[in-house]
Short mmCIF file of C-alpha atoms in Angstrom, two decimals:
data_model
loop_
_atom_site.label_atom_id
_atom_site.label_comp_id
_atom_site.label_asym_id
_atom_site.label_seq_id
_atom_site.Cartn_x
_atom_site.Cartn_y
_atom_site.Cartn_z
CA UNK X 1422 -87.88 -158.40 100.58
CA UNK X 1423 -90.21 -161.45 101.84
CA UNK X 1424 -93.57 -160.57 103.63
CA UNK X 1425 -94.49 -160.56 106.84
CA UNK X 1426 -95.87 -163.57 108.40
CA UNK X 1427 -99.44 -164.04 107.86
CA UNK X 1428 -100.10 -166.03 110.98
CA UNK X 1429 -102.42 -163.92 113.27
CA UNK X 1430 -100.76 -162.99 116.66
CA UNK X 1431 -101.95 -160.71 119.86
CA UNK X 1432 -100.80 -157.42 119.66
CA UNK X 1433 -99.88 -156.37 123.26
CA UNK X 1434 -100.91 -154.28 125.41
CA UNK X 1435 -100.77 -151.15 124.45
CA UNK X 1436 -98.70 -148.39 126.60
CA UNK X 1437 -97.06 -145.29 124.08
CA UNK X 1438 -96.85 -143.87 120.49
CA UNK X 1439 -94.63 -145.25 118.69
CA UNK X 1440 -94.06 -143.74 114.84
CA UNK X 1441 -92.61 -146.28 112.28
CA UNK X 1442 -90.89 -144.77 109.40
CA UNK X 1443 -89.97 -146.41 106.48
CA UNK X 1444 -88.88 -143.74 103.19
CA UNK X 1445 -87.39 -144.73 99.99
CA UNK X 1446 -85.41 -141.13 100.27
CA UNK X 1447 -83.45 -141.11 103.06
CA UNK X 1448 -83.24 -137.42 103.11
CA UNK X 1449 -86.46 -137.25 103.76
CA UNK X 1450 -86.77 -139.87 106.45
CA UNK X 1451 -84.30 -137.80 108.55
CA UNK X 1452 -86.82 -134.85 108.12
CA UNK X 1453 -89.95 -136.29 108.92
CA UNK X 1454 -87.61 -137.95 112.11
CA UNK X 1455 -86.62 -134.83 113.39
CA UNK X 1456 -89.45 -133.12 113.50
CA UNK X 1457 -91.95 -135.83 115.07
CA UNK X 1458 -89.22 -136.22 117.92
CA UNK X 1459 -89.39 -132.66 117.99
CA UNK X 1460 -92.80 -132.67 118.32
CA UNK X 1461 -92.74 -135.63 120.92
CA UNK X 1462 -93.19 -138.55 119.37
CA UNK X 1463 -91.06 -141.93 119.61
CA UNK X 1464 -90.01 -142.67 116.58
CA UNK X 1465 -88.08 -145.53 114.65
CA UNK X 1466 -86.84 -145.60 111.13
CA UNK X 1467 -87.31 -149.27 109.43
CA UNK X 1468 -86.20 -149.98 105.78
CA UNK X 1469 -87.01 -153.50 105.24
CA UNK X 1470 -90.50 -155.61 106.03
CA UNK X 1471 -88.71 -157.58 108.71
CA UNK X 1472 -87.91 -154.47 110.47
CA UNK X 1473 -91.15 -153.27 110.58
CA UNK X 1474 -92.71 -156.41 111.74
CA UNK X 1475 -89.59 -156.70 114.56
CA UNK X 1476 -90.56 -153.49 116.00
CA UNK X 1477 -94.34 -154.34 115.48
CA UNK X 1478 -93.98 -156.65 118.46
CA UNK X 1479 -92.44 -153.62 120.72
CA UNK X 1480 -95.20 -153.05 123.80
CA UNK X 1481 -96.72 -149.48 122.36
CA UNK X 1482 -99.32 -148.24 119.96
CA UNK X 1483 -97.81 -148.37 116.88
CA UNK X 1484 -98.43 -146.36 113.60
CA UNK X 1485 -96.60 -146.49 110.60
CA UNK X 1486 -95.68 -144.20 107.89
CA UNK X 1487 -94.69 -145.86 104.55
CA UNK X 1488 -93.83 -144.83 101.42
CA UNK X 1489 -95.65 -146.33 98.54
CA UNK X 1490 -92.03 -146.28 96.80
CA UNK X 1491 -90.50 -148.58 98.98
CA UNK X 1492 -88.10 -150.51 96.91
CA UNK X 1493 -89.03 -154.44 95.97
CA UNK X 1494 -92.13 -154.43 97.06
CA UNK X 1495 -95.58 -153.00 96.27
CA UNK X 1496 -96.88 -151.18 99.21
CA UNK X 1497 -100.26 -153.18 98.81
CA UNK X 1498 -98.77 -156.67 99.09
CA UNK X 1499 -97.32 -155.31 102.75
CA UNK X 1500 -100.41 -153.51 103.54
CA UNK X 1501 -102.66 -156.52 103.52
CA UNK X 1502 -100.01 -158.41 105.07
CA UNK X 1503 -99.73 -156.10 107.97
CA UNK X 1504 -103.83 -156.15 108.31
CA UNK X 1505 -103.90 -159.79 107.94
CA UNK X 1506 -101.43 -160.06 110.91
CA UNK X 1507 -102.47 -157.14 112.98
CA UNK X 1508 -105.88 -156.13 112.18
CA UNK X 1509 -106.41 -152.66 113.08
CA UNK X 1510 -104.54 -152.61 115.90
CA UNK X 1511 -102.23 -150.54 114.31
CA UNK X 1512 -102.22 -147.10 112.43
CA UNK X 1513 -101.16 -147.33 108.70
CA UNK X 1514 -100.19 -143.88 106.90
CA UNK X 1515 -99.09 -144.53 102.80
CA UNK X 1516 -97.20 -140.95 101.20
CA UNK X 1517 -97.91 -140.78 97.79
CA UNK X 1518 -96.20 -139.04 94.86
CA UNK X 1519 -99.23 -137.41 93.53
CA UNK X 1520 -103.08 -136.13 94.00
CA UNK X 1521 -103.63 -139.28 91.17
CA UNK X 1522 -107.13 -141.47 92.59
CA UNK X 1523 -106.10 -144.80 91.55
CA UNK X 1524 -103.19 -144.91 93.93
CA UNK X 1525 -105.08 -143.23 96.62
CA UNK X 1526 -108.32 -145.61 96.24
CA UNK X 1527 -105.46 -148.96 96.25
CA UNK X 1528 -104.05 -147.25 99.25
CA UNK X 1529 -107.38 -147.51 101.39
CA UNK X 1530 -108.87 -150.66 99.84
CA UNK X 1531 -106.10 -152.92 100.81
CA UNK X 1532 -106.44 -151.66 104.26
CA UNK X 1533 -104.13 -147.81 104.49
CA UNK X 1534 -105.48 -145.23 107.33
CA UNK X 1535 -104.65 -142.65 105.45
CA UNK X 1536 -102.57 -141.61 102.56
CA UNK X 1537 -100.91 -138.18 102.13
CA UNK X 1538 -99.38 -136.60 99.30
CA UNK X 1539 -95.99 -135.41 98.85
CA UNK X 1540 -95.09 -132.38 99.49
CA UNK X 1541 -96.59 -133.01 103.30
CA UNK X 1542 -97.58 -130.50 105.45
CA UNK X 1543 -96.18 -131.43 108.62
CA UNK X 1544 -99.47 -129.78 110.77
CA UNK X 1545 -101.86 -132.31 108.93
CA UNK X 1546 -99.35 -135.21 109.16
CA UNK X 1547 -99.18 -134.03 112.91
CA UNK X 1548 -103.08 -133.99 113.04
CA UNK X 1549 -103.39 -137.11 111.76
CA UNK X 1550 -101.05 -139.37 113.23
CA UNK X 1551 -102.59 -137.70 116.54
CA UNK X 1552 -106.11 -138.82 115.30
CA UNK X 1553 -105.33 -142.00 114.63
CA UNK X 1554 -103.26 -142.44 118.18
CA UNK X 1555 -106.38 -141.85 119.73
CA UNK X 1556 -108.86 -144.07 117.70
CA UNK X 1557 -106.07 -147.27 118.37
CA UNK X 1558 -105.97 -146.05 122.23
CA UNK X 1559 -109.59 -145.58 122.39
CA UNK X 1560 -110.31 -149.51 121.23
CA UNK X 1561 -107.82 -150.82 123.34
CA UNK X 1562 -109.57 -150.12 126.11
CA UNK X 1563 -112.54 -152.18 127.60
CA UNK X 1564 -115.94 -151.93 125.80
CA UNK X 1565 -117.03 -149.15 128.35
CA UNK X 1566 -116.54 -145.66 127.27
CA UNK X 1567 -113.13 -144.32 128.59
CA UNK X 1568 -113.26 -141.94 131.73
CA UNK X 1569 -109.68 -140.82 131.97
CA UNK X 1570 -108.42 -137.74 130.60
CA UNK X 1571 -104.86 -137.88 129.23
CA UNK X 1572 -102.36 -135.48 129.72
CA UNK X 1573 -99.18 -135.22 127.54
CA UNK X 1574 -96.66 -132.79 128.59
CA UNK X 1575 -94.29 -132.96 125.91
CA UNK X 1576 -96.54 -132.49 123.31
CA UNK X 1577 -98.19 -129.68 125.64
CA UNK X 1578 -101.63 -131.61 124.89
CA UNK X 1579 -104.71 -132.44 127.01
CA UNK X 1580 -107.39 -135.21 125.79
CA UNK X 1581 -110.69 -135.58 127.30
CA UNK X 1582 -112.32 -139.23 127.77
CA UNK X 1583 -113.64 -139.06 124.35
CA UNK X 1584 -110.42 -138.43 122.56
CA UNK X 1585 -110.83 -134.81 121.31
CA UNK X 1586 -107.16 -132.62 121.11
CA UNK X 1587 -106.91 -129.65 123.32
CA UNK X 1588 -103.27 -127.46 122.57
CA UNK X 1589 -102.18 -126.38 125.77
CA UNK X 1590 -99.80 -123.34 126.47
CA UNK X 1591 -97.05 -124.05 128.62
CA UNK X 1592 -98.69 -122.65 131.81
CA UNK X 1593 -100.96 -124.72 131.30
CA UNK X 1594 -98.91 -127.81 130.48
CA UNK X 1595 -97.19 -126.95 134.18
CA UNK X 1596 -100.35 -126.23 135.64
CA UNK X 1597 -102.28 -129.41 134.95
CA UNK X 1598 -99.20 -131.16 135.37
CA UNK X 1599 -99.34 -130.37 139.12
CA UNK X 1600 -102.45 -130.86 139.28
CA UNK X 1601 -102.10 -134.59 137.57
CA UNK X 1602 -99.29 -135.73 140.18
CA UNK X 1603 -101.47 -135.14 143.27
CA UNK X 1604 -104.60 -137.51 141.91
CA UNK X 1605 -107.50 -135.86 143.02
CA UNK X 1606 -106.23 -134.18 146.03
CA UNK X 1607 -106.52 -130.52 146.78
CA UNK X 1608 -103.21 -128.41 145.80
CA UNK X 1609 -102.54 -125.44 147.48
CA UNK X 1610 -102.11 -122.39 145.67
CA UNK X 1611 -98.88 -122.10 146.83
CA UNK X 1612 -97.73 -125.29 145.38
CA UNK X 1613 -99.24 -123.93 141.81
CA UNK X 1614 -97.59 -121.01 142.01
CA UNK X 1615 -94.27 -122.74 142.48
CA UNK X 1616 -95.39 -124.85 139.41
CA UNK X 1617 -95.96 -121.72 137.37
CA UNK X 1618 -92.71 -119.94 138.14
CA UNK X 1619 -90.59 -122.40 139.49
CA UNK X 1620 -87.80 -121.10 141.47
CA UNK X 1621 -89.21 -117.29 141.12
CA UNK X 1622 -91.51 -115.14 143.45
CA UNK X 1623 -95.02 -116.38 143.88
CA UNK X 1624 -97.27 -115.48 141.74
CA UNK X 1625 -100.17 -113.46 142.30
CA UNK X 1626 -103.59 -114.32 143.24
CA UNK X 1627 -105.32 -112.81 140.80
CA UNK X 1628 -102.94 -114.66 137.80
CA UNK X 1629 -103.87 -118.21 138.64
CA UNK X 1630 -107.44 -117.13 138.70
CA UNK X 1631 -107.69 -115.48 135.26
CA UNK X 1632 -105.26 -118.60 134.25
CA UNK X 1633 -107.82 -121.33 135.55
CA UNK X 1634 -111.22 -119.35 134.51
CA UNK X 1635 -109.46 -119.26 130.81
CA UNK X 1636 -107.85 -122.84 130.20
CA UNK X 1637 -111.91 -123.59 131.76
CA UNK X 1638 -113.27 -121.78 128.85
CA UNK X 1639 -111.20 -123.17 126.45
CA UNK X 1640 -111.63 -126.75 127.34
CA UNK X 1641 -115.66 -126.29 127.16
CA UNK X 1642 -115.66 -124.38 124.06
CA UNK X 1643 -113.42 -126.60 122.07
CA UNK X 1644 -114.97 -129.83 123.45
CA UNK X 1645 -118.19 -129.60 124.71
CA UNK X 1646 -116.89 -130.72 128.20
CA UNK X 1647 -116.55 -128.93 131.45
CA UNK X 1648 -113.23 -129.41 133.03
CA UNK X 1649 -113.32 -131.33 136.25
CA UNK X 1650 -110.84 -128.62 138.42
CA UNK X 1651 -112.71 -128.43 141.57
CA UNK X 1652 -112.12 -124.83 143.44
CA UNK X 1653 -111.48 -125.47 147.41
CA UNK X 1654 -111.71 -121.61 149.00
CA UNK X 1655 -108.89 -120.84 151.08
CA UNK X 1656 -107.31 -124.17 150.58
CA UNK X 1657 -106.59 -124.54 146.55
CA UNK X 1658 -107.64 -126.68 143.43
CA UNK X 1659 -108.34 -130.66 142.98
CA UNK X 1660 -108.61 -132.20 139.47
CA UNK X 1661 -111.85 -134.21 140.54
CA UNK X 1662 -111.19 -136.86 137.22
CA UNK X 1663 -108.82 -139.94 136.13
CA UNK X 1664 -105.89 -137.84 134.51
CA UNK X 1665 -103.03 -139.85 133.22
CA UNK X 1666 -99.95 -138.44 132.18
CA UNK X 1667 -98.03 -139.66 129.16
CA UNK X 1668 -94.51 -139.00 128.83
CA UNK X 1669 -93.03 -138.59 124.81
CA UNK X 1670 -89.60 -138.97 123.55
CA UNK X 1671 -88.24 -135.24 123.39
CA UNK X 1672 -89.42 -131.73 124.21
CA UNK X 1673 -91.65 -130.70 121.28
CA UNK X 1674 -90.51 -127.07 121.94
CA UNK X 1675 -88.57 -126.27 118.45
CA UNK X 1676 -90.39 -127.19 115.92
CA UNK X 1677 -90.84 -123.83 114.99
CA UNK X 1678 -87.90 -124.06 112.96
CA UNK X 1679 -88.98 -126.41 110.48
CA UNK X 1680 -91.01 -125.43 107.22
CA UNK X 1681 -94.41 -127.00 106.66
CA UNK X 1682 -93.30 -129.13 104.63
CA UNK X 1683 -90.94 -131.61 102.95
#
């Protein structure tokens, strides 16, 4: 299988997640497949080096998870030939067959992210591949510190400017969703209620409230950072902030049904 190119290109610009896949056990690529589409997350199976670099040059944030026992080639050779080509403008994840340092040390001095050992837990590969979204989103932007906070339904997440992961629970999800659409201006409580229960009888006064004061809480306690939901008496709630909302590639609902690991 030749190597990629090692002429230097642009990578461009950035605009979703996309999760490269390439697994010398097939089995197992449809596993780890399922369940990041499950959990949201575009992803594209690859086998050979030219695939990878072909969907390299896709518009989108790419990261890639390779196996180190990729047949006719030595995951190192591809590695640097990746960074030599991209830089570190994309995410590079290497599974390895055991807990052995050599591999793991050759792994991150020819230029790997991460590496993570078979069997994987799918919560850390989750938490990584998240991590590493948001350092590659993070530098693609301007030198000046970020000041949006992203919002991504599928994956019932909310990111402040700095990058941190906030879980959300599905009111929530719906509830800074319709909060997102307006772009700063107030919403009525009747329009969140409709959010909330959609289709059902408005909800009471007092359960957006408690809602609101809690996902407030939560947001400062986990990040240090007060969220910027502006209360308008008698008229409703503003999110006074840059909020962009990122759609995935499924509804991360079900993966509940998958064990941790493969």
């Amino acid at each position: 299988m030749p190597l990629p190119s090692e002429r230097p290109v642009s990578c461009p610009k950035p605009q979703v997640l996309r999760v490269l896949i390439t697994e010398n056990h097939h089995t197992s690529m449809a596993v780890l497949t399922d369940f990041l589409h499950l959990r949201g997350f575009t992803c594209v199976s690859v086998l050979t080096s030219a695939q990878i670099t072909t969907e390299l040059d896709v518009e989108a944030q790419h990261i890639l998870l390779f196996d180190s026992a990729l047949p006719a080639i030595t995951s190192e050779s591809l590695i640097r030939a990746l960074r030599r080509k991209y830089g570190y403008r994309i995410g590079i994840i290497v599974l390895l067959p055991s807990q052995d340092l050599p591999p793991r040390l050759a792994a991150w001095r020819c230029g790997a992210d991460m590496s993570l050992v078979r069997p994987v837990n799918f919560e850390e590969l989750d938490s990584v591949i998240w991590g590493l979204y948001q350092r590659l989103r993070l530098q693609a932007v301007d030198q000046s510190p970020p000041t949006a906070w992203m919002l991504y339904p599928e994956h019932e997440v909310l990111t402040p400017p700095d990058g941190q992961r906030v879980r959300l629970t599905g009111a929530e999800t719906r509830l800074l969703t319709a909060l997102a659409q307006q772009e700063g201006q107030v919403v009525s409580r009747q329009v969140l209620d409709e959010a909330l229960a959609p289709g059902g009888l408005p909800g009471d006064t007092l359960r957006l409230n408690v809602l609101i004061s809690r996902l407030k809480k939560k947001i400062k306690t986990e990040t240090g950072i007060a969220l910027p939901l502006q209360t308008y008496r008698n008229l409703g709630y503003a999110f006074q902030a840059e909020v962009v909302t990122t759609s995935g590639a499924q509804n991360s609902s079900s993966h509940a049904f998958y064990d941790q690991t493969y």
